[in-house]
Structure formats: structure tokens, C-alpha cells
Coordinates of C-alpha atoms in Angstrom, one line a residue:
M18 CA 121.0 52.5 111.2
V19 CA 121.5 50.7 114.5
S20 CA 124.7 51.8 116.1
C21 CA 126.6 51.2 119.4
F22 CA 127.9 54.8 119.2
S23 CA 125.9 57.7 120.5
P24 CA 125.2 60.6 118.0
N25 CA 127.1 62.7 120.6
S26 CA 130.3 60.9 119.8
Q27 CA 130.7 62.8 116.6
L28 CA 132.5 59.9 115.0
H29 CA 132.3 59.1 111.3
I30 CA 130.0 56.0 111.6
I31 CA 129.2 53.8 108.6
C32 CA 127.1 50.6 108.5
P33 CA 128.8 47.3 109.1
S34 CA 128.4 46.1 105.5
C35 CA 130.1 49.2 104.2
W36 CA 132.9 48.9 106.8
W37 CA 133.6 45.3 105.7
S38 CA 133.5 46.3 102.0
D39 CA 136.2 48.0 100.0
D40 CA 134.1 51.2 99.6
F41 CA 136.4 53.2 101.7
D42 CA 140.2 53.6 102.1
P43 CA 141.3 54.1 105.7
L44 CA 144.6 55.6 104.4
L45 CA 142.7 58.7 103.1
S46 CA 142.7 60.0 106.7
G47 CA 146.4 59.3 107.1
R48 CA 148.6 62.1 108.5
D49 CA 152.1 62.9 109.6
F50 CA 153.0 62.6 113.3
D51 CA 153.5 65.9 115.0
F52 CA 156.3 65.7 117.6
S53 CA 155.2 68.9 119.2
R54 CA 152.0 67.3 120.4
P55 CA 151.0 64.3 122.6
F56 CA 150.3 61.0 120.8
F57 CA 146.8 60.4 122.3
E58 CA 145.6 63.8 121.2
Q59 CA 146.6 63.1 117.6
F60 CA 145.1 59.6 117.7
W61 CA 141.8 61.0 118.9
E62 CA 141.7 63.4 115.9
L63 CA 142.4 60.4 113.6
M64 CA 139.5 58.5 115.1
H65 CA 137.1 61.3 114.2
A66 CA 138.3 61.4 110.7
T67 CA 138.3 57.7 109.8
P68 CA 135.1 55.6 109.1
I69 CA 134.2 53.3 111.9
G70 CA 131.6 50.5 111.7
A71 CA 128.4 51.1 113.6
L72 CA 128.4 47.6 115.1
F73 CA 131.1 44.9 115.4
I74 CA 129.3 41.9 113.8
A75 CA 130.3 39.5 111.0
S76 CA 129.0 36.5 109.1
S77 CA 125.5 36.8 110.7
E78 CA 122.0 36.4 109.2
N79 CA 118.9 38.3 110.4
S80 CA 120.7 39.4 113.5
E81 CA 121.1 43.1 113.0
Y82 CA 120.4 43.9 116.7
S83 CA 123.6 42.4 118.0
N84 CA 127.2 43.5 118.7
F85 CA 130.6 41.9 119.2
A86 CA 128.9 38.9 117.6
V87 CA 129.9 36.5 114.8
N88 CA 128.0 33.7 112.9
N89 CA 124.6 34.2 114.5
K90 CA 121.3 33.5 112.8
D91 CA 117.9 34.9 113.6
C92 CA 119.1 36.3 116.9
Y93 CA 117.9 39.5 118.7
M94 CA 119.7 41.6 121.2
V95 CA 122.8 39.4 121.4
T96 CA 126.1 40.7 122.5
A97 CA 129.6 39.2 122.9
S98 CA 128.2 35.9 121.6
D99 CA 128.9 33.7 118.6
N100 CA 127.4 30.7 116.7
N101 CA 123.8 31.1 118.1
Q102 CA 120.5 30.6 116.4
D103 CA 117.0 31.7 117.3
T104 CA 118.3 33.2 120.6
L105 CA 117.1 36.4 122.3
Y106 CA 118.7 38.7 124.9
A107 CA 122.0 36.8 125.3
D108 CA 125.4 37.9 126.4
N109 CA 128.7 36.1 126.5
S110 CA 127.1 32.9 125.3
N111 CA 128.1 30.7 122.4
G112 CA 126.6 27.8 120.4
N113 CA 123.1 28.1 121.7
S114 CA 119.7 27.7 120.0
D115 CA 116.1 28.6 120.9
S116 CA 117.1 30.3 124.2
C117 CA 116.3 33.6 125.9
D118 CA 117.7 35.7 128.6
I119 CA 121.0 33.9 129.1
S120 CA 124.5 34.9 130.2
F121 CA 127.7 32.9 130.0
V122 CA 125.7 29.9 128.6
H123 CA 127.3 27.6 126.1
K124 CA 126.2 24.8 123.8
G125 CA 122.6 24.8 125.1
E126 CA 119.1 24.7 123.8
L127 CA 115.8 25.9 125.1
N128 CA 117.3 27.6 128.2
Y129 CA 115.8 30.6 129.9
D130 CA 117.1 33.1 132.5
C131 CA 120.2 31.1 133.1
V132 CA 123.8 31.9 134.0
D133 CA 127.0 29.8 133.6
L134 CA 125.6 26.7 131.9
V135 CA 127.4 24.3 129.6
G136 CA 125.7 21.6 127.5
C137 CA 122.2 22.0 129.0
Y138 CA 118.7 21.5 127.6
S139 CA 115.5 23.2 128.7
C140 CA 116.7 24.7 132.0
I141 CA 115.1 27.7 133.6
G142 CA 116.3 30.2 136.2
S143 CA 119.4 28.2 137.0
Q144 CA 123.2 28.8 137.5
N145 CA 126.3 26.7 137.3
L146 CA 124.8 23.7 135.6
K147 CA 126.7 21.2 133.3
N148 CA 125.2 18.6 131.1
S149 CA 121.8 18.8 132.7
N150 CA 118.3 18.8 131.3
F151 CA 114.8 20.0 132.3
C152 CA 116.1 21.6 135.5
R153 CA 114.3 24.5 137.1
Y154 CA 115.6 27.2 139.5
S155 CA 118.6 25.2 140.6
R156 CA 122.3 25.8 141.4
D157 CA 125.5 23.8 140.9
L158 CA 124.2 20.6 139.2
I159 CA 126.1 18.2 136.9
N160 CA 124.6 15.4 134.8
C161 CA 121.1 16.0 136.4
S162 CA 117.7 15.8 134.9
D163 CA 114.2 16.9 136.1
C164 CA 115.4 18.7 139.2
I165 CA 113.6 21.7 140.8
G166 CA 115.1 24.0 143.4
C167 CA 118.1 21.8 143.9
V168 CA 121.7 22.7 144.9
G169 CA 124.9 20.7 144.5
L170 CA 123.6 17.5 143.1
R171 CA 125.3 15.0 140.8
N172 CA 123.8 12.4 138.5
K173 CA 120.3 12.8 140.0
Q174 CA 116.8 12.8 138.5
Y175 CA 113.3 13.7 139.9
C176 CA 114.6 15.7 142.9
I177 CA 112.9 18.7 144.5
L178 CA 114.8 20.8 147.0
N179 CA 117.4 18.0 147.1
R180 CA 114.7 15.4 148.1
Q181 CA 114.3 12.3 145.9
F182 CA 110.9 11.6 144.3
T183 CA 109.6 9.0 142.0
K184 CA 108.6 10.2 138.5
E185 CA 104.9 10.2 139.5
Q186 CA 105.5 12.0 142.8
F187 CA 107.7 14.5 141.0
E188 CA 105.1 15.4 138.3
K189 CA 102.4 15.8 140.9
A190 CA 104.5 18.0 143.1
K191 CA 105.7 20.1 140.2
E192 CA 102.1 20.8 139.1
K193 CA 101.2 22.0 142.6
M194 CA 104.1 24.5 142.5
E195 CA 102.5 26.5 139.8
L196 CA 105.8 27.5 138.2
Q197 CA 103.9 29.1 135.3
T198 CA 103.2 32.0 137.8
H199 CA 105.4 34.6 139.4
T200 CA 103.9 33.7 142.7
G201 CA 104.9 30.1 142.4
V202 CA 108.4 30.9 141.2
A203 CA 108.9 33.4 144.1
R204 CA 107.8 30.8 146.6
L205 CA 110.1 28.2 145.2
M206 CA 113.1 30.6 145.0
A207 CA 112.8 31.4 148.7
H208 CA 113.1 27.7 149.6
M209 CA 116.0 27.3 147.1
Y210 CA 117.9 30.2 148.5
A211 CA 117.5 28.8 152.0
L212 CA 118.8 25.5 150.8
E213 CA 121.8 27.1 149.0
K214 CA 122.9 28.7 152.3
K215 CA 123.1 25.2 153.9
Q216 CA 125.1 23.5 151.2
P217 CA 128.9 23.7 150.9
H218 CA 130.3 25.4 147.8
K219 CA 133.7 24.9 146.2
F220 CA 135.8 28.0 146.5
S221 CA 135.9 28.4 142.7
Q222 CA 134.4 27.2 139.5
N223 CA 137.8 26.2 138.1
I224 CA 138.1 22.9 136.4
N225 CA 141.4 21.3 135.4
A226 CA 143.2 24.5 136.1
E227 CA 146.8 23.9 136.9
S228 CA 148.6 26.6 138.9
C229 CA 145.8 29.0 138.3
T230 CA 144.0 31.6 140.5
G231 CA 140.7 33.2 139.6
N232 CA 137.3 31.9 138.7
Y233 CA 135.7 30.0 135.8
I234 CA 139.1 28.9 134.5
V235 CA 138.8 25.6 132.5
N236 CA 141.6 23.4 131.0
S237 CA 144.2 26.0 131.6
K238 CA 147.7 26.3 133.1
D239 CA 149.6 29.1 134.8
C240 CA 146.9 31.7 134.7
R241 CA 147.1 34.2 137.6
E242 CA 144.1 36.3 138.7
C243 CA 142.1 35.4 135.6
F244 CA 138.4 35.0 135.0
D245 CA 136.3 33.2 132.3
M246 CA 139.3 31.6 130.7
E247 CA 139.3 28.3 128.7
N248 CA 142.3 26.4 127.2
C249 CA 144.7 29.2 128.1
Q250 CA 148.3 29.3 129.3
D251 CA 150.6 31.8 130.9
C252 CA 148.1 34.6 131.3
T253 CA 147.9 37.3 134.1
Y254 CA 145.2 39.7 135.1
S255 CA 143.1 38.6 132.1
I256 CA 139.4 38.1 131.4
F257 CA 137.7 36.2 128.6
G258 CA 140.4 34.1 127.0
D259 CA 139.9 31.1 124.8
R260 CA 143.0 29.4 123.4
T261 CA 144.8 32.5 124.6
K262 CA 148.5 32.3 125.4
D263 CA 151.0 34.7 127.0
A264 CA 148.6 37.5 127.7
Y265 CA 148.8 40.2 130.4
D266 CA 146.0 42.6 131.4
I267 CA 143.5 41.8 128.6
Y268 CA 139.8 41.7 128.2
G269 CA 138.9 39.3 125.5
A270 CA 141.6 37.7 123.3
P271 CA 140.3 34.4 121.9
G272 CA 142.9 32.5 119.8
S273 CA 145.5 35.2 120.4
E274 CA 149.1 35.1 121.7
L275 CA 151.4 37.7 123.1
V276 CA 148.8 40.3 124.0
Y277 CA 149.4 43.1 126.4
Q278 CA 146.9 45.7 127.8
S279 CA 144.3 45.2 125.1
V280 CA 140.6 44.7 124.6
A281 CA 138.8 42.4 122.1
I282 CA 141.7 41.0 120.2
V283 CA 140.6 38.0 118.1
E284 CA 143.1 35.4 116.7
S285 CA 146.0 37.9 116.5
Y286 CA 149.6 37.9 117.5
N287 CA 151.9 40.3 119.4
M288 CA 149.4 43.1 120.1
Q289 CA 149.9 45.9 122.6
F290 CA 147.6 48.6 123.8
D291 CA 145.0 47.8 121.2
C292 CA 141.2 47.9 121.1
L293 CA 139.2 45.7 118.7
A294 CA 141.2 43.6 116.3
W295 CA 139.6 41.1 113.9
P296 CA 141.5 37.9 113.0
G297 CA 144.9 38.1 111.4
S298 CA 146.4 41.3 112.9
N299 CA 150.0 41.0 114.0
D300 CA 152.6 43.3 115.5
V301 CA 150.1 46.2 116.0
S302 CA 150.2 48.8 118.8
Y303 CA 147.9 51.6 120.0
S304 CA 145.3 50.9 117.3
F305 CA 141.5 50.7 117.1
L306 CA 139.4 48.4 115.0
T307 CA 142.0 46.7 112.8
R308 CA 141.4 43.8 110.3
G309 CA 144.4 41.8 109.2
A310 CA 146.7 44.7 109.8
K311 CA 150.4 44.1 110.4
N312 CA 153.3 46.1 111.7
S313 CA 151.3 49.3 112.3
F314 CA 151.1 51.9 115.1
G315 CA 148.4 54.3 116.1
C316 CA 145.9 53.4 113.4
V317 CA 142.1 53.2 112.9
S318 CA 140.1 50.8 110.8
L319 CA 143.0 49.4 108.9
K320 CA 142.2 46.6 106.4
K321 CA 145.2 44.3 105.7
N322 CA 147.5 47.3 105.7
T323 CA 151.1 47.1 106.7
Y324 CA 153.8 49.5 108.0
C325 CA 151.3 52.3 108.8
I326 CA 151.4 55.0 111.4
L327 CA 148.4 57.3 112.0
N328 CA 146.9 55.6 108.9
K329 CA 149.8 56.8 106.7
Q330 CA 151.7 54.3 104.6
Y331 CA 155.5 53.9 105.0
S332 CA 158.2 51.6 103.7
K333 CA 159.5 49.0 106.2
E334 CA 162.6 51.1 106.9
E335 CA 160.7 54.3 107.3
Y336 CA 158.2 52.7 109.6
E337 CA 160.8 51.2 111.9
K338 CA 162.7 54.4 112.3
L339 CA 159.6 56.6 112.8
R340 CA 158.0 54.1 115.2
T341 CA 161.2 54.2 117.4
R342 CA 161.1 58.0 117.4
I343 CA 157.4 58.1 118.4
V344 CA 157.9 55.6 121.2
E345 CA 160.8 57.7 122.6
H346 CA 158.5 60.8 122.3
M347 CA 155.7 59.0 124.1
E348 CA 158.1 58.0 126.9
R349 CA 159.0 61.6 127.4
T350 CA 155.3 62.7 127.5
G351 CA 154.5 59.8 129.9
E352 CA 152.1 58.2 127.4
Y353 CA 154.0 55.0 126.4
G354 CA 153.1 52.0 128.4
Q355 CA 149.6 53.3 129.2
F356 CA 146.3 52.3 127.7
F357 CA 144.2 55.0 126.0
P358 CA 143.1 57.5 128.7
L359 CA 139.4 57.4 129.6
K360 CA 138.7 60.8 128.1
Y361 CA 139.6 59.4 124.7
S362 CA 137.1 56.6 124.8
P363 CA 134.5 56.6 122.0
W364 CA 131.9 55.8 124.5
S365 CA 130.7 57.5 127.7
Y366 CA 131.4 55.5 130.8
N367 CA 127.8 54.6 131.5
E368 CA 127.3 53.4 128.0
T369 CA 129.7 50.5 128.6
I370 CA 129.8 47.4 130.8
A371 CA 132.3 49.2 133.0
Q372 CA 129.2 50.7 134.7
D373 CA 127.9 47.1 135.3
Y374 CA 131.2 45.8 136.8
A375 CA 132.5 49.0 138.4
P376 CA 129.6 51.4 138.8
K377 CA 130.4 55.1 139.3
T378 CA 128.5 58.4 139.6
K379 CA 128.7 61.1 137.0
E380 CA 130.9 63.1 139.3
Q381 CA 133.3 60.2 139.9
V382 CA 133.6 59.7 136.1
A383 CA 134.2 63.3 135.5
A384 CA 137.0 63.3 138.1
L385 CA 138.7 60.5 136.1
G386 CA 138.4 62.5 132.9
G387 CA 135.7 60.4 131.4
R388 CA 132.4 61.4 129.7
W389 CA 128.8 60.7 130.9
E390 CA 125.8 60.2 128.7
D391 CA 122.8 62.0 130.2
N392 CA 120.3 60.7 127.6
L393 CA 120.6 57.0 127.4
P394 CA 118.2 55.3 124.9
G395 CA 114.8 54.5 126.3
T396 CA 111.4 55.9 127.1
F397 CA 109.4 56.3 130.3
G398 CA 105.8 56.8 131.1
K399 CA 104.5 55.5 127.7
Q400 CA 103.1 52.3 128.9
T401 CA 99.7 51.1 127.7
L402 CA 99.3 48.2 130.1
S403 CA 100.0 48.2 133.8
N404 CA 98.7 44.9 135.1
I405 CA 100.5 41.9 133.7
P406 CA 98.8 38.6 134.4
D407 CA 100.6 36.5 137.1
N408 CA 100.0 33.3 135.1
I409 CA 101.5 32.9 131.6
T410 CA 98.4 31.0 130.5
E411 CA 96.3 34.1 131.1
V412 CA 98.5 36.3 128.8
A413 CA 96.7 37.2 125.6
A414 CA 98.5 37.3 122.2
S415 CA 97.7 41.1 122.1
I416 CA 100.4 41.6 124.7
T417 CA 102.9 42.1 121.9
K418 CA 101.1 45.3 120.9
E419 CA 101.3 46.8 124.3
I420 CA 104.0 48.9 125.9
L421 CA 105.0 47.8 129.4
A422 CA 106.9 49.4 132.2
C423 CA 109.7 47.8 134.1
T424 CA 108.9 47.2 137.8
E425 CA 112.4 48.1 138.7
C426 CA 113.6 51.0 136.6
E427 CA 110.3 52.0 135.1
R428 CA 111.8 52.0 131.6
N429 CA 109.3 51.0 128.9
F430 CA 109.8 47.8 127.0
K431 CA 107.9 45.4 124.7
V432 CA 107.5 41.7 124.4
I433 CA 108.1 40.5 120.8
S434 CA 106.2 37.7 119.3
Q435 CA 109.1 35.2 119.4
E436 CA 109.4 35.8 123.1
L437 CA 105.7 35.3 123.8
K438 CA 105.8 32.0 121.9
F439 CA 108.8 30.9 123.9
Y440 CA 107.2 31.7 127.3
K441 CA 104.0 30.0 126.3
Q442 CA 105.7 26.8 125.2
Q443 CA 108.0 26.6 128.2
G444 CA 105.4 27.6 130.8
I445 CA 107.3 30.7 131.9
P446 CA 105.6 33.7 133.6
L447 CA 105.8 36.8 131.5
P448 CA 108.8 39.1 132.6
I449 CA 107.9 42.2 134.5
K450 CA 111.3 43.7 134.2
C451 CA 112.9 45.2 131.1
P452 CA 115.7 43.3 129.3
T453 CA 118.4 45.5 130.8
C454 CA 117.3 44.9 134.4
R455 CA 116.9 41.2 133.7
Y456 CA 120.5 41.2 132.4
R457 CA 121.8 43.0 135.5
A458 CA 119.9 40.5 137.7
R459 CA 121.7 37.6 136.0
L460 CA 125.0 39.4 136.3
A461 CA 124.4 39.9 140.1
Q462 CA 124.3 36.2 140.6
R463 CA 128.0 36.0 139.7
N464 CA 130.6 36.8 142.2
Q465 CA 132.7 39.9 141.5
R466 CA 135.9 39.5 139.7
Q467 CA 138.2 40.1 142.6
L468 CA 140.0 37.6 144.9
I469 CA 140.3 37.5 148.6
E470 CA 142.1 35.0 150.8
R471 CA 139.9 32.8 153.0
Q472 CA 140.2 29.5 155.0
C473 CA 138.1 26.4 154.3
M474 CA 134.9 26.5 156.5
N475 CA 134.9 22.8 157.0
E476 CA 136.4 22.7 160.5
P477 CA 139.1 21.7 161.4
C478 CA 140.5 22.0 157.8
Q479 CA 143.3 24.6 157.7
N480 CA 143.5 24.9 153.9
R481 CA 143.6 28.5 152.6
F482 CA 142.8 29.7 149.1
Q483 CA 142.0 32.7 147.0
T484 CA 138.3 33.0 146.2
T485 CA 135.7 35.4 144.8
Y486 CA 133.3 34.6 147.7
T487 CA 133.6 37.5 150.1
K488 CA 133.0 37.0 153.8
E489 CA 129.7 38.9 153.4
R490 CA 128.2 36.3 151.1
P491 CA 126.1 33.7 153.0
Q492 CA 127.5 30.6 151.3
I493 CA 129.5 27.9 153.1
I494 CA 132.9 27.7 151.3
Y495 CA 135.1 24.6 151.2
C496 CA 138.5 23.9 149.7
E497 CA 138.4 21.4 146.8
T498 CA 139.4 18.4 148.9
C499 CA 136.7 19.0 151.5
Y500 CA 134.1 19.7 148.8
L501 CA 134.8 16.5 147.0
S502 CA 134.8 14.5 150.2
T503 CA 131.1 15.4 150.9
G504 CA 130.3 12.5 148.6
A505 CA 126.9 13.6 147.5
R506 CA 128.4 16.0 145.0
G507 CA 130.9 13.7 143.3
Q508 CA 133.8 15.0 141.3
N509 CA 133.4 17.7 138.7

């Protein structure tokens, strides 16, 4: 069974199908609250006594190797992504097909090694593209087609490094670049990075964001210090919202309202201090992995249950009285108002994306009370092939039978047949890094989710703004007014 939980967790793990079925009753692990002990300690014991699904997936077909994913078909190694088909190695990406190695890519097809794309077709090695097709190794394009190594263009076609070509000139120049080789790609990327440093960049990727601060905020209002939010309102210190309203300090709350200090809350209402709630949960606090639960406190794996505390059923009157007493008890112990302590996480720190966004050493994690996994999945030194051809045309079909070694972390990895077919069809050099290192390379292209105050670099403009571009980054940063006035970029 594939699971996102380590065997060291000692949790009662069952397959996703069993968790979604009626084969188990979460109330069988119910217990009385002990007012002589802290709440979190009792909750931790309940977690170990209650069945928990091995993966958080639903309504998917032939996509067993996925997590935090819904309505995917024929997908492999997909996380935090919904409504995809025939897609490999994707994260935080929705509505894609026939794509590989993508992060924060939406409504696209035939894209590879891309970050932050919307409505794009057959784009490779690019970031921050919208409604663009057949673009290679480019940045910040809108409504463009057949562009290579370009930065900041709008409504352009047949451009290379921001220079205009005819169709015939473009095709000849493209062929000479040898982009089917690692050597050709590296040569082009060096030129693109140099061009990127010369082009002005808008201080944020926000679009139609009224009274908002943060980055990648779209069609939203009154969102403060938020990131990756769309169609949201009145949110603060929040990440990954879609149709989210009145949220504070959350990470992922699509279609939810009145959510406080919670993680992965889907289409639910009035949730506080919760982790993982499927649609239909309302008025739930301090719970883990609920589905359609209502008016419950401190529960695990509830399924449409109501008036429960520590997975024990109560009447409405009993529930309300006991909940009040428990909150008062938690206030005395200093627990109420705090999210679950790190030591009660079902995962070790370095098993989670916390290590990607806020990396720490084993010693630092221990000082915070967290756990560390010394034996992460993976093998080393088992490779059967060391020299990977530079040119994808020289890669034999037998490569899928070989074991390769990542050039960065040395972890072994394999190329599956669907991958090889994709690389051959798209003329993409075979990856020399493992999927994890490729994911981290894409993530490194994004600015960190923290804001600093800066002044527009278009002298003598005095406009100041909050941005994720630190002073150490090489890009030229403009306010929105100056950025739009450059003309060549047009309005986005």
C-alpha cells in the first residue's frame, strides 16, 4: 500500500478506499475527556487509535501515486492538484493534460518544466506565462506564441531573446540552437538570464487585487499578506485560497468561509485549528481528517458525525456544556488558541513541504520539539547507467529499464515509458536530476513568501510597495504604474 505516512508513525493506516467506505466506525475509538490531562496529549492518543487514510485522494482513476488530489485520471506523482489527466510529476496544478514536471500550472496542455502558467499550450522551461503557446525557456509572457528565451513580451510571435524574426528566420535559428540537447538549453538559458536582469519586473504578480498585499493574488479584495489566492475576500496571513472568505492564518481553504489557523479545509464553514477537512464540515475545531462533520471538537476521521468530542457521541446539550468546559480547561493549560504543537504532527518535519519553504537542520527541529526522519525513501548507488546522452534523439528505448543517479543529490531514479515518449515527442533532453530535485529547482524560481518594503527602481519615481523581491535578487523592480508605462509589455 502506498502511504504518505512513515511506518515509524505507528498510526492505524488503512487504504483510501477503506477510509471512504463504511467499513469502519470512527466512534469506536471514542473516549471521555480527562480534565486532569492536557488536551493535545489526549488527542494524540486518539489519533493513534483511529483509522486514517493512507493518502488523501478522491474520485480519481489510475492515479494511485498521488496525494491531496481529486478527480485525476492516469496521473503519476501528482500532489495538491485536481482535475488533471495524463500528467506526471505535478504539484499545485489544476486542469492540465499531457504535461510533466509542472508547478502552479493551470488549464494547460503539453507543458514541461514550467512554473506559474495559466492557459498555456506546449510551453517548456518557462515561468509566469498566460495564454501563450509554443514558448520555450521564457519569463513573463502574455498572449505570445513561438517565443524562445524571451522576457516581458505581450502579444508577440516568432521572437528570440526579445528580437523579432520572420517565421522562416525563427525556424532556422531555432534549429541551430539544438534545444533537444542539454548543451543547447544551457547556452540559451545563460542568455535568457542575462536578458531577465535587464528587463523591468512588476513588484508582484497580483491581478485585479483590490487592497491586497502579497503575491499571486487574483480577482480578490482585502487580502493582507496572502499568497496564491484567487477569488478571495477578507483574508489575512493566508496561502492557497480559492473562493475563500474571512480566513486568518490558513494554508489551503478552497471554497471555505470563516476559517482560522487551519490547513487543507475544503468547502467548509466556521473551522478553527483543524487539519484536513473534506467538503461539508461545519463548526468543527481541533480535528483531523473530517468528512462532512458538524459541531465537533477534538475528533479524528469523522464521517458526517455531529456533536462529537474525542470521537464520542453526545447530545446537543451535552456537547455544548462539555465543549465549554474543555475550552476553559485548555485556556488554563495554555493550549486553547494554539495550533497543534509540532511534536504532535503525524509527519516528521523533513517529510513535509515545511522543509522546502523553511528548511531546518535535525538539531533545529529537535529544539522545536519536532521529529526528524533519518531514513527517507530512496536508494543510492544502485545505478546501472552513468552516461546519459546529451541529445534526446540518441536516447534508446531501453533507458526505461535502467536505474539512473541524480547529478545533484545522487538519489537513484528511473524514467518511465510515458515520460520517455513525452520527451521524444517534445524534443526535450532527458532529465539528469531526480524528480525531487527537479521539483525543488522549480520551487526555487519563485520568490519566497515574505514581504519587504521597497521603492520603485524607475528613477525618479518615489512609489513604495511591499514585494517578495528581496534587494539581493538581481531583477529591476517597478511599481505597477511605471511597469505599465514601459509600453512594450502592455497591460496584464
